mmCIF file of C-alpha atoms and ligand atoms in Angstrom:
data_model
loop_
_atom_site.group_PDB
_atom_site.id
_atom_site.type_symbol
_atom_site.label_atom_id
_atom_site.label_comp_id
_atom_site.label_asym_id
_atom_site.label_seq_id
_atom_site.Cartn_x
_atom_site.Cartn_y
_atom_site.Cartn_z
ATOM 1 C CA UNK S 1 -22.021 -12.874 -29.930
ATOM 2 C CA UNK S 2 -19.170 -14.351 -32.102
ATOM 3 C CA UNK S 3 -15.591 -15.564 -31.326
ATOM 4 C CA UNK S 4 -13.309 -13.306 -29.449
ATOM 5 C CA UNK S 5 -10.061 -13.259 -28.855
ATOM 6 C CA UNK S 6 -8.436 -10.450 -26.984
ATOM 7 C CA UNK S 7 -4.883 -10.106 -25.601
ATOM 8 C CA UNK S 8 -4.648 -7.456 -22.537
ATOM 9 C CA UNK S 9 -1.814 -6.243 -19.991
ATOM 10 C CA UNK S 10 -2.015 -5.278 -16.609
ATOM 11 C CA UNK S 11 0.978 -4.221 -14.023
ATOM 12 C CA UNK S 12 1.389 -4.900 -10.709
ATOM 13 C CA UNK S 13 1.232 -2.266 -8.402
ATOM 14 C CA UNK S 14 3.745 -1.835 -5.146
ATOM 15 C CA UNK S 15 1.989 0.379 -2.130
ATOM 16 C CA UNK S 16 3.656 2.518 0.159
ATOM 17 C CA UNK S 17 0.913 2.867 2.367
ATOM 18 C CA UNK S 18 -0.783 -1.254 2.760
ATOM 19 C CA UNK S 19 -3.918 -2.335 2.169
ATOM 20 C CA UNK S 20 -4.301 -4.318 5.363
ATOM 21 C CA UNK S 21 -7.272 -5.379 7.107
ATOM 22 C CA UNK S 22 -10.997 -5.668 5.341
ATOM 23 C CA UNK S 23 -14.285 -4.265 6.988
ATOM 24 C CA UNK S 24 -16.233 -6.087 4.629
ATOM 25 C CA UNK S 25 -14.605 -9.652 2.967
ATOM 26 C CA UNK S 26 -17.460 -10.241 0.080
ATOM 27 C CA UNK S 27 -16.327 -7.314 -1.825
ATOM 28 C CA UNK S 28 -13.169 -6.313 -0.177
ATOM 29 C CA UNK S 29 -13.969 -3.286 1.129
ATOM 30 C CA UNK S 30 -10.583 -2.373 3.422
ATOM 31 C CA UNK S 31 -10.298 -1.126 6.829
ATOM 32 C CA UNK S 32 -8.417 1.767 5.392
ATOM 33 C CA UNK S 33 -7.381 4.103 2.595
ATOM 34 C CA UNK S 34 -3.834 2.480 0.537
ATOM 35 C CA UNK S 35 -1.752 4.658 -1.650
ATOM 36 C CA UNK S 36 0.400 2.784 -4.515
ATOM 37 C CA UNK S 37 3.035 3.044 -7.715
ATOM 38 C CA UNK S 38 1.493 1.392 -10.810
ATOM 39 C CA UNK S 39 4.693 -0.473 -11.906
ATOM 40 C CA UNK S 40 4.952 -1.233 -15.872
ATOM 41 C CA UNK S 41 6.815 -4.559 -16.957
ATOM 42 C CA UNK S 42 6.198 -6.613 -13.975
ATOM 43 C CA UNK S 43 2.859 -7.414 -15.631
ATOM 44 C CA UNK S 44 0.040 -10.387 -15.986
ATOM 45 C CA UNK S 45 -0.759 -10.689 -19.886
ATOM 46 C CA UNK S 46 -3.770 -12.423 -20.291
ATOM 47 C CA UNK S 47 -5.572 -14.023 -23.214
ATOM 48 C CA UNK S 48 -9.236 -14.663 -23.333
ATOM 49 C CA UNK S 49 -11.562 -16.534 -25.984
ATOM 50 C CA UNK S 50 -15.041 -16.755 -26.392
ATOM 51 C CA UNK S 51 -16.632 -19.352 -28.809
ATOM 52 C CA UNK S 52 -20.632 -19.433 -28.760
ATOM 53 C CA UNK S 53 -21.712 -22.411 -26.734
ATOM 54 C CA UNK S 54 -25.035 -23.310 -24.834
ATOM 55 C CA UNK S 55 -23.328 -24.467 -21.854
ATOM 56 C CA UNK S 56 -20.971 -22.932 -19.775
ATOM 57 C CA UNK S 57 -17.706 -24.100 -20.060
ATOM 58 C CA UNK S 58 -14.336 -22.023 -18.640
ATOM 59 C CA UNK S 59 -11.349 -24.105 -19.273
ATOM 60 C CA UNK S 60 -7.810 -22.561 -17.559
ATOM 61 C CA UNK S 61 -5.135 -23.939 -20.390
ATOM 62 C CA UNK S 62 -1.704 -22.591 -19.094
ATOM 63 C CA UNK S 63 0.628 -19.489 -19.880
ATOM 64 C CA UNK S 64 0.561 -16.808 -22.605
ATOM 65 C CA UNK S 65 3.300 -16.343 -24.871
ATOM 66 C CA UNK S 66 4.460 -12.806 -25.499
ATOM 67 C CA UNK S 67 7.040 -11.811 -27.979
ATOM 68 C CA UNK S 68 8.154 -15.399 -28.113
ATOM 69 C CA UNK S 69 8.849 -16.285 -24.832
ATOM 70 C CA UNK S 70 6.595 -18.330 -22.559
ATOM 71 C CA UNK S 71 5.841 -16.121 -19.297
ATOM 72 C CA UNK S 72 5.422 -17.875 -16.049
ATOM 73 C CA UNK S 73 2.435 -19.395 -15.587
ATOM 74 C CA UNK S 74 0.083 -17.472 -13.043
ATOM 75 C CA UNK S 75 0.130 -19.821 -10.123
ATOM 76 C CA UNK S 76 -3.390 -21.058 -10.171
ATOM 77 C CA UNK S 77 -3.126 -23.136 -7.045
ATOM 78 C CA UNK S 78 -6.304 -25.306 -6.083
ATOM 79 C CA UNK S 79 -7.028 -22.883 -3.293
ATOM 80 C CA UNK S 80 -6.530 -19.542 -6.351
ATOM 81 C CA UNK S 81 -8.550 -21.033 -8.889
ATOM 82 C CA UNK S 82 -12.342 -20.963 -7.138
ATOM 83 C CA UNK S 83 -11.534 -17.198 -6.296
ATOM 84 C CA UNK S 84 -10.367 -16.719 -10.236
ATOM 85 C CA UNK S 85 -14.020 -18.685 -11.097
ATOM 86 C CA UNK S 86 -15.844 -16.719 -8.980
ATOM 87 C CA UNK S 87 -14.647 -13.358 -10.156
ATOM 88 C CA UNK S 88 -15.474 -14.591 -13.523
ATOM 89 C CA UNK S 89 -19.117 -15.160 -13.037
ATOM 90 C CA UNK S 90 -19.136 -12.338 -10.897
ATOM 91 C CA UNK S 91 -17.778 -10.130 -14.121
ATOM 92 C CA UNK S 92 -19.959 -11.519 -16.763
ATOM 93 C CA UNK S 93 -22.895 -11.250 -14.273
ATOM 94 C CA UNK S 94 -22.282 -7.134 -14.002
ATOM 95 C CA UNK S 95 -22.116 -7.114 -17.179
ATOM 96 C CA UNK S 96 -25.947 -8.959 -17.976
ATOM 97 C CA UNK S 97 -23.972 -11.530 -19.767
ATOM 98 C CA UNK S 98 -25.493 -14.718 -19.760
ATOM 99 C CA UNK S 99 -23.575 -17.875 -18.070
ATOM 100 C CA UNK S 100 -23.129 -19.378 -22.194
ATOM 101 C CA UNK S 101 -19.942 -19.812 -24.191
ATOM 102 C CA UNK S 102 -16.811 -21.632 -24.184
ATOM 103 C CA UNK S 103 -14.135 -19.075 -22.815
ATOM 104 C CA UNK S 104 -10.468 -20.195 -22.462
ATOM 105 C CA UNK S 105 -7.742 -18.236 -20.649
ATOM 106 C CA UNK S 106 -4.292 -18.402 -20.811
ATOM 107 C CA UNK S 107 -2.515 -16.261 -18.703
ATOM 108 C CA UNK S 108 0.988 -15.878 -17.576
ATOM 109 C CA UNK S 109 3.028 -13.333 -15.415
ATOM 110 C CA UNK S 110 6.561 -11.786 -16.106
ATOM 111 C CA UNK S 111 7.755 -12.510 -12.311
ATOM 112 C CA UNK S 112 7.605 -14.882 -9.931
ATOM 113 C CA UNK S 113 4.175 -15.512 -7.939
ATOM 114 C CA UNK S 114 3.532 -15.833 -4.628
ATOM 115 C CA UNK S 115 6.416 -13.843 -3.317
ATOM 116 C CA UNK S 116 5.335 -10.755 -2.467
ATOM 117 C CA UNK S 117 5.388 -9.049 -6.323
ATOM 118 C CA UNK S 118 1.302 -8.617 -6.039
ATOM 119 C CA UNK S 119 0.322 -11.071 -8.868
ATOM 120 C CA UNK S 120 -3.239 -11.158 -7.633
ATOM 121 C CA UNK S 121 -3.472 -7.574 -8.355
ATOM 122 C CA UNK S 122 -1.967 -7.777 -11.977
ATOM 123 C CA UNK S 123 -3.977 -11.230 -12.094
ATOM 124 C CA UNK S 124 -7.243 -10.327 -11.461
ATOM 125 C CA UNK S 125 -6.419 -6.583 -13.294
ATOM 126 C CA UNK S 126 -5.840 -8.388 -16.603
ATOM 127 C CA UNK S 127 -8.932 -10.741 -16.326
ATOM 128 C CA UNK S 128 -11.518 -8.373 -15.501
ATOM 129 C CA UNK S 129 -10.537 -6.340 -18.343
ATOM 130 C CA UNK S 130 -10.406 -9.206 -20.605
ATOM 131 C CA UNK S 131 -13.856 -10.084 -19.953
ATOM 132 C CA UNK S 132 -15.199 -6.844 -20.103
ATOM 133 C CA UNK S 133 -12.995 -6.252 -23.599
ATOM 134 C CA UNK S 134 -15.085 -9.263 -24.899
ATOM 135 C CA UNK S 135 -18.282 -7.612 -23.979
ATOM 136 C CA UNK S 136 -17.382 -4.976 -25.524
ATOM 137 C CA UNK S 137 -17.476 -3.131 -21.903
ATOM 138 C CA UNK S 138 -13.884 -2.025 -22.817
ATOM 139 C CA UNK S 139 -14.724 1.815 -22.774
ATOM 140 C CA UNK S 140 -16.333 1.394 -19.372
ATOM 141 C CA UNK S 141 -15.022 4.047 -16.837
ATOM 142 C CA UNK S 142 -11.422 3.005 -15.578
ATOM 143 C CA UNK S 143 -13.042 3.722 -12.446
ATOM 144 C CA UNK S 144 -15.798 1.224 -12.871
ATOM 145 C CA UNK S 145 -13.563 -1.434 -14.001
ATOM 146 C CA UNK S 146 -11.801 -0.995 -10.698
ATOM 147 C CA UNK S 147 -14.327 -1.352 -8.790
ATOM 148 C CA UNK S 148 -14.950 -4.684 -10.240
ATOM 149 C CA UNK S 149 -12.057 -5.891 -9.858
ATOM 150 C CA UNK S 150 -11.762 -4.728 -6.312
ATOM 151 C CA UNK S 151 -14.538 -7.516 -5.394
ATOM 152 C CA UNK S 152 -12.029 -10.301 -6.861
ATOM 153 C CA UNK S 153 -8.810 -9.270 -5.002
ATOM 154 C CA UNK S 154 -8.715 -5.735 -3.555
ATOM 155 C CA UNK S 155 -5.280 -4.382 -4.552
ATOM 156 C CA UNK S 156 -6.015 -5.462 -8.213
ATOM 157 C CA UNK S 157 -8.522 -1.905 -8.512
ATOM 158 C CA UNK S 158 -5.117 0.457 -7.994
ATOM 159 C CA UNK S 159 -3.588 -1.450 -11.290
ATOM 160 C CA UNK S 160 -5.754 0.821 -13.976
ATOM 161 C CA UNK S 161 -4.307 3.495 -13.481
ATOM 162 C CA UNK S 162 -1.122 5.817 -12.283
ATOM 163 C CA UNK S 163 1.260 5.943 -11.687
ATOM 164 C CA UNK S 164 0.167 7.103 -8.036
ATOM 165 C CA UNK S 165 -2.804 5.931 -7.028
ATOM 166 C CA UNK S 166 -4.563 6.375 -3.928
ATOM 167 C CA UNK S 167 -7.747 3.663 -3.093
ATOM 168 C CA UNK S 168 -10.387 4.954 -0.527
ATOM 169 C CA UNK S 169 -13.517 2.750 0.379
ATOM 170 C CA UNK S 170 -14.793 1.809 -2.750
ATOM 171 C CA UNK S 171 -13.345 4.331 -4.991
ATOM 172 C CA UNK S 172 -9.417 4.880 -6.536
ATOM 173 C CA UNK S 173 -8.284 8.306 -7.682
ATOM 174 C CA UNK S 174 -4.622 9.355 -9.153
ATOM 175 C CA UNK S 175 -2.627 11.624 -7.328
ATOM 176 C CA UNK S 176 -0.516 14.406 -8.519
ATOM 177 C CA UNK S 177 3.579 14.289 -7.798
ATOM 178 C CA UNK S 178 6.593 16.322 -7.992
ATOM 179 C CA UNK S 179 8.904 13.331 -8.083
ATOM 180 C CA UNK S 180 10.554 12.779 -11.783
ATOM 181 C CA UNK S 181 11.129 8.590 -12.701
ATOM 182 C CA UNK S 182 11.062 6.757 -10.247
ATOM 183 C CA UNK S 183 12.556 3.384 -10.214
ATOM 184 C CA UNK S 184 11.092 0.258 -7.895
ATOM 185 C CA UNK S 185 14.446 -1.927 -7.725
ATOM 186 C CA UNK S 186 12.973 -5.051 -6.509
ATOM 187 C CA UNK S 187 15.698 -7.332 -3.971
ATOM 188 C CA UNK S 188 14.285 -11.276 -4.976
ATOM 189 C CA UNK S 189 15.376 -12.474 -1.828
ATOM 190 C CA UNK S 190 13.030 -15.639 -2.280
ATOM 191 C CA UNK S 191 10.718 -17.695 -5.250
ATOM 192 C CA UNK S 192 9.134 -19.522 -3.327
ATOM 193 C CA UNK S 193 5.219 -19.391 -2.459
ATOM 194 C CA UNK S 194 4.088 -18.069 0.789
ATOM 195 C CA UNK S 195 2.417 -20.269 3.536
ATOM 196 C CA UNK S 196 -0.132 -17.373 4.218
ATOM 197 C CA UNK S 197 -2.034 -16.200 1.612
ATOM 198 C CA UNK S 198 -2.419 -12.126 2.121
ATOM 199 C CA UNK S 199 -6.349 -13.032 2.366
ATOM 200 C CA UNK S 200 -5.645 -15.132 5.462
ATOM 201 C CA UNK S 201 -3.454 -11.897 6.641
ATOM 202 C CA UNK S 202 -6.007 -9.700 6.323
ATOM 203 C CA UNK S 203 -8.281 -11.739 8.688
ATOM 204 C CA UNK S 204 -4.861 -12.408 11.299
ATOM 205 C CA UNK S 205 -3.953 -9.043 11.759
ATOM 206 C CA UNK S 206 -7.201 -7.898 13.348
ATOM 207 C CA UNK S 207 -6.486 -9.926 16.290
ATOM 208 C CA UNK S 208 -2.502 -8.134 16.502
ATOM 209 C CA UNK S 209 -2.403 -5.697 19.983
ATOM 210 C CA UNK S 210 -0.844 -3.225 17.633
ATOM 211 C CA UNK S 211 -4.079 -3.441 15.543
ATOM 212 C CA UNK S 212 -5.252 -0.775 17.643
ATOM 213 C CA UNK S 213 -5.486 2.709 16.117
ATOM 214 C CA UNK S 214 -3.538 1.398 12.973
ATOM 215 C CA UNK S 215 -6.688 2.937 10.935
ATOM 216 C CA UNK S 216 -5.844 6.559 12.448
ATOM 217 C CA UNK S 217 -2.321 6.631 11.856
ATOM 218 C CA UNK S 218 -3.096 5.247 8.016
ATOM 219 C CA UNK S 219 -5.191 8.449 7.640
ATOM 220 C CA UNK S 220 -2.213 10.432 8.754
ATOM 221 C CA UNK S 221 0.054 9.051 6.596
ATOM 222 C CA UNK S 222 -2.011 9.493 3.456
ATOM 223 C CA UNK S 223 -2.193 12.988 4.367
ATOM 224 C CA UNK S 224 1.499 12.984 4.533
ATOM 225 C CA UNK S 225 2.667 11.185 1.487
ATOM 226 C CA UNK S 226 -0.163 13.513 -0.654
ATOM 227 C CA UNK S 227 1.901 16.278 0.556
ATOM 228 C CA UNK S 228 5.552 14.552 -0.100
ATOM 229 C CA UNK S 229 4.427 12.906 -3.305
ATOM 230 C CA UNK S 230 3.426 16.895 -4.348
ATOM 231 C CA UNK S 231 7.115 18.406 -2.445
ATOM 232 C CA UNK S 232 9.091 15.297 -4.077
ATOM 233 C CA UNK S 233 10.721 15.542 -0.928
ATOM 234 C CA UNK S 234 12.913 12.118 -0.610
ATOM 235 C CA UNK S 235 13.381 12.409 3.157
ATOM 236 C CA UNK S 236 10.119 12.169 3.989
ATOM 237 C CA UNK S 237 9.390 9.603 1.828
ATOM 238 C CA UNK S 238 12.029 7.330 3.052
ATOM 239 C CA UNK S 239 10.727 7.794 6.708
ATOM 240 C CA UNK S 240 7.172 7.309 5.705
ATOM 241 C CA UNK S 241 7.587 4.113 3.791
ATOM 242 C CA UNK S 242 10.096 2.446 6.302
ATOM 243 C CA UNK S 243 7.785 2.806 9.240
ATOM 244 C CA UNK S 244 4.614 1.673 7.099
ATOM 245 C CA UNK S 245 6.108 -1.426 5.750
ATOM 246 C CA UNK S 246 7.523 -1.960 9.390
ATOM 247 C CA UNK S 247 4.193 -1.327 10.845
ATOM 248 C CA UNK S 248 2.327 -3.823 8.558
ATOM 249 C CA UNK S 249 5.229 -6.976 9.033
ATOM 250 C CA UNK S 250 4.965 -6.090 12.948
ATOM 251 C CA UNK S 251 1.138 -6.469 12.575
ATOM 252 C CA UNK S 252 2.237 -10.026 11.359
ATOM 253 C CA UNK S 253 4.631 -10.929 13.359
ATOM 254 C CA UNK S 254 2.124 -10.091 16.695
ATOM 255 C CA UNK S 255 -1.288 -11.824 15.314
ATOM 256 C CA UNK S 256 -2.089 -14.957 17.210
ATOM 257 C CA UNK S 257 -1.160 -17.121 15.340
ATOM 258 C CA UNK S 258 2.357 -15.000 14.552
ATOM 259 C CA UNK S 259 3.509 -15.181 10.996
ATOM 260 C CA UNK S 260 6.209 -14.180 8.783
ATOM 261 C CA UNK S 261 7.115 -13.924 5.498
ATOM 262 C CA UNK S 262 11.248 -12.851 6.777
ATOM 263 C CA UNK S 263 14.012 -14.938 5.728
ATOM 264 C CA UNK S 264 17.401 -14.404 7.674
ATOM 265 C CA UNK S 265 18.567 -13.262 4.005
ATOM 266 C CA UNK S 266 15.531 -10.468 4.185
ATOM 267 C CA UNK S 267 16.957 -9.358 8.133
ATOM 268 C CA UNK S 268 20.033 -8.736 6.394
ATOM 269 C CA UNK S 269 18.925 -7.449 3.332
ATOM 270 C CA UNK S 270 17.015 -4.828 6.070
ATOM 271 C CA UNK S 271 19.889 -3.970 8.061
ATOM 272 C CA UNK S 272 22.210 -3.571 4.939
ATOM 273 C CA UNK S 273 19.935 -0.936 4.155
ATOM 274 C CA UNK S 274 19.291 0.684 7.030
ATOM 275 C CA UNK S 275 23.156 0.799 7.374
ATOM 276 C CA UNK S 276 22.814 3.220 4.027
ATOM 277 C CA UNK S 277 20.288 5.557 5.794
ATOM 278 C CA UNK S 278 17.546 3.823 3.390
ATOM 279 C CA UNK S 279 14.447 4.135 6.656
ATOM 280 C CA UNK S 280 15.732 7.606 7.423
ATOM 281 C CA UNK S 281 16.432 9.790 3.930
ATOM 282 C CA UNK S 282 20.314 9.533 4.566
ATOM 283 C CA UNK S 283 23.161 8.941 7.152
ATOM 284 C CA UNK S 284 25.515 11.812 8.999
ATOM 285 C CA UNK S 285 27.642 11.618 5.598
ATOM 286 C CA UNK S 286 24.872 12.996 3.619
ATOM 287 C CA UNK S 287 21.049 12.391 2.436
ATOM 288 C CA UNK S 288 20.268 9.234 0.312
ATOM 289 C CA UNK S 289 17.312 9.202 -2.286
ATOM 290 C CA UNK S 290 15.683 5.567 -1.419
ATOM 291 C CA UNK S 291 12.465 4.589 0.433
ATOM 292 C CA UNK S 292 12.220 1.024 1.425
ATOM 293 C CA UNK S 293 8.770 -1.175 1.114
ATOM 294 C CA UNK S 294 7.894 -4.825 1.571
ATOM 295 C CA UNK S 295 4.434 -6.206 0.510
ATOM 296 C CA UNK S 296 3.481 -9.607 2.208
ATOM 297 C CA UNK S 297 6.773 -11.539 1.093
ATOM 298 C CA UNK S 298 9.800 -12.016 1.633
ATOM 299 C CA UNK S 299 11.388 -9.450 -1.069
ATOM 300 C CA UNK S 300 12.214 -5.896 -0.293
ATOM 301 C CA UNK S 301 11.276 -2.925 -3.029
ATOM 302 C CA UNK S 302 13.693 0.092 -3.413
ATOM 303 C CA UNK S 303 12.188 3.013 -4.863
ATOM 304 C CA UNK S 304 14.807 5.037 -6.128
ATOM 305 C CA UNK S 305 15.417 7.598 -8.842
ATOM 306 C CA UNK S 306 15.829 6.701 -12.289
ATOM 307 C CA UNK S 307 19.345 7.822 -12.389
ATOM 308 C CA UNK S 308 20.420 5.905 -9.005
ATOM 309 C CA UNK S 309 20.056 2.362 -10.582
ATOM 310 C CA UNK S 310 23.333 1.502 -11.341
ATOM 311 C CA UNK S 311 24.917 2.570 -8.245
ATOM 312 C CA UNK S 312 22.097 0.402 -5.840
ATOM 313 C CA UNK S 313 22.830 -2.646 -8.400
ATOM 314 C CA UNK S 314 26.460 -2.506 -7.766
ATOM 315 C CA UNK S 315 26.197 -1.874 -4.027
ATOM 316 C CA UNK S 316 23.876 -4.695 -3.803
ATOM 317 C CA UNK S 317 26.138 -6.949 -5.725
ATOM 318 C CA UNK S 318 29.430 -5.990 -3.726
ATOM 319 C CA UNK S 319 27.399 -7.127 -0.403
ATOM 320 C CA UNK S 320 25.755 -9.982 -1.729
ATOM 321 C CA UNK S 321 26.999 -11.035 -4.413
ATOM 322 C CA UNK S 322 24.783 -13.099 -7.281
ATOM 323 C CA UNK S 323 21.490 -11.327 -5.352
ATOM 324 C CA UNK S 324 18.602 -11.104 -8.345
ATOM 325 C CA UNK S 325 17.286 -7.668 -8.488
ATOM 326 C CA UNK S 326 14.534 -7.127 -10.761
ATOM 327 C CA UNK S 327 13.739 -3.768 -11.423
ATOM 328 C CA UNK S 328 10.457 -2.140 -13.332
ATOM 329 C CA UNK S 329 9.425 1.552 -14.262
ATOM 330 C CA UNK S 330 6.664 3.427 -13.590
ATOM 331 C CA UNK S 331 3.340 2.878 -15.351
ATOM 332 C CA UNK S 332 -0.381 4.212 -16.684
ATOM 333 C CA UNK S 333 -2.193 1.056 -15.756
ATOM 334 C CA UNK S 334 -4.243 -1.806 -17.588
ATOM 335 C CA UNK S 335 -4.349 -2.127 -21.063
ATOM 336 C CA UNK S 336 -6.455 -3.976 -23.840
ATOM 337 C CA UNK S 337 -3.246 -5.501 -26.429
ATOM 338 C CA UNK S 338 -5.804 -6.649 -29.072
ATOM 339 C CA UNK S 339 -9.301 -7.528 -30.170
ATOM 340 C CA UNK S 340 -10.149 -9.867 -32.699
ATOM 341 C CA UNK S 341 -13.547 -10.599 -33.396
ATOM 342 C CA UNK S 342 -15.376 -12.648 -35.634
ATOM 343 C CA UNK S 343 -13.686 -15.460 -38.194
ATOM 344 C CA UNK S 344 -13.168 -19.444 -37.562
HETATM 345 C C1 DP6 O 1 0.122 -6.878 1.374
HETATM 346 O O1 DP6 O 1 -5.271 -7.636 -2.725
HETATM 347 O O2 DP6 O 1 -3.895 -9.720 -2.374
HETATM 348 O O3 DP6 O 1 -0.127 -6.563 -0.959
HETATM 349 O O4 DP6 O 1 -8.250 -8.566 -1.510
HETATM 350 O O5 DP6 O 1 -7.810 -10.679 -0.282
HETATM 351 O O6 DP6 O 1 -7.206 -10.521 -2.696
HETATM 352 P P1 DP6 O 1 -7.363 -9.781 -1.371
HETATM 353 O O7 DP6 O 1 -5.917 -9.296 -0.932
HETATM 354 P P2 DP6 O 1 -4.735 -8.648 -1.760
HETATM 355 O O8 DP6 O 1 -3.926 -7.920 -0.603
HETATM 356 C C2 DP6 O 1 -2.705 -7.292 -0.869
HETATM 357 C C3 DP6 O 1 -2.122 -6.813 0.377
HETATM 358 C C4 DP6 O 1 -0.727 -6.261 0.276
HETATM 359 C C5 DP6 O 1 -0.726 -4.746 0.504
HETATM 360 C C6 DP6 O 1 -1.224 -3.900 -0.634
HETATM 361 O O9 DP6 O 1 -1.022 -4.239 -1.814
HETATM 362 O O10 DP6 O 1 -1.794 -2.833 -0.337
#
């Protein structure tokens, strides 16, 4: 094989029903079904290279530069990097590739890691489709690919497609919906990194009391939000995503050890909300068209309608005022930005 270069994108993705809890760690296989929005512009964008080499040699060299701007740098904390390494191996081995080359990667996010904007799934998204665009694998199933990825960081296999997306065992699917643009208006509450990595979460929450039928009432609620996501009915989607996020941070907060990713500013951020009706489709002065999720961080997501934006910006601003919001679209999943093959 020659040199490679190829450039590809892949979004995070926020779920409204969690991936929490693993019945098999090797390969991430969870404990239950998760159903997510592919977000667009909250993204990883990833460049590989491949020079021919005898030995092995994978060498990490910082952030990508998109349209001019350096991105963030992917955190690639001692403790991230082996998992990155081993995915890598793991990816070329799939693919019969043999452990030869010099590959570089530079790789950079457009948000902040670490706090709770899933940058291990847009992470290891972007680099298993890199690899596999080198091979040449590119036009491998979507499906496939996912799977893959799944074995480097689980949430990572709902980023290749969507914008709904529903994960089950070893297998993702999208899911048809009635609900026009959707907007996830994201409350940055914090930048900092967490103290528990969600793969140490997955492990604590087994040993929460309210662990206990958790896997039922997950099966319920993906038959629920298959039937709201076709309805596009807003109530029920507020309700369902309050008590799910709820669900999964009170899992946290009862493991033993207890945890939390909560800062005071995300209490208040949380009762500000529910003041609006946003965990209950509305107040006694009329329904609202919000639904409330946290992943496992301290920064809350509002998914709203397109057209709602402005208004949710300025309420957010009037209450606390100089509060970062970012805010992304929806999106179709991971893609390949460019190939170049051959040349010095
Ligand atoms: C809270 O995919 O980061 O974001 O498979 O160990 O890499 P590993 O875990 P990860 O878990 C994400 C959990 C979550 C909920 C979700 O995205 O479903």
């Amino acid at each position: 094989m020659s040199r490679v270069h190829v450039r590809v994108r892949a979004p995070s993705n926020i779920a409204l029903i969690k991936y929490m809890g693993k019945v098999n760690a090797q390969i991430n296989i969870p404990a239950n079904p998760s159903l997510s929005l592919t977000l667009q512009n909250l993204c990883t964008i990833t460049d590989l290279e491949f020079e021919p080499a005898s030995n092995f040699e994978l060498l990490w060299e910082g952030a990508t530069e998109a349209e001019g701007t350096t991105l963030r740098p992917m955190s690639l904390r001692e403790r991230d990097r082996p998992k990155m390494e081993r995915h890598f191996r793991r990816v070329l081995e799939y693919f019969g590739h043999p452990f030869d080359g010099r590959w570089k990667v530079r790789t950079g996010n457009t948000f902040p890691a670490g706090a709770g904007i899933a940058s291990s799934a847009s992470g290891f998204a972007a680099l298993t489709l890199a690899i596999s665009a080198v091979l040449g694998k590119k036009a491998a199933p979507r499906s496939e690919l996912a799977a893959l990825s799944r074995q480097g960081s689980g949430s990572s296999c709902r980023s290749f497609e969507g914008p709904w997306v529903l994960w089950n065992d070893q297998s993702t699917s999208s899911l048809e919906s009635g609900f026009g643009p959707i907007r996830d208006l994201v409350v940055l509450v914090e930048e900092s990194e967490k103290t528990v990595g969600s793969t140490e979460a997955h492990q604590r929450v087994l040993t929460s009391p309210l662990w206990n039928g958790r896997v039922d009432r997950v099966h319920l609620r993906v038959e629920r939000l298959t039937r709201i996501l076709q309805e596009a009915d807003w109530q029920q989607l507020s309700r369902l995503c309050w008590e799910e996020a709820m669900e999964m941070h009170e899992l946290f907060h009862t493991a033993v050890p207890p945890f939390s990713y909560w800062s005071a500013r995300t209490r208040e951020v949380l009762e500000f909300l529910k003041s609006e009706g946003a965990h209950q489709g509305g107040t006694s002065s009329g329904p609202v068209r919000i639904a409330v999720t946290l992943d496992a961080g301290p920064n809350v997501h509002l998914l709203i309608p397109e057209e709602d934006e402005s208004v949710w910006r300025e309420k957010f601003q009037a209450r606390f005022p100089g509060i970062q919001l970012l805010s992304d679209g929806m999106g179709r999943g991971a893609e390949v930005l460019r190939i170049e093959r051959g040349g010095a």
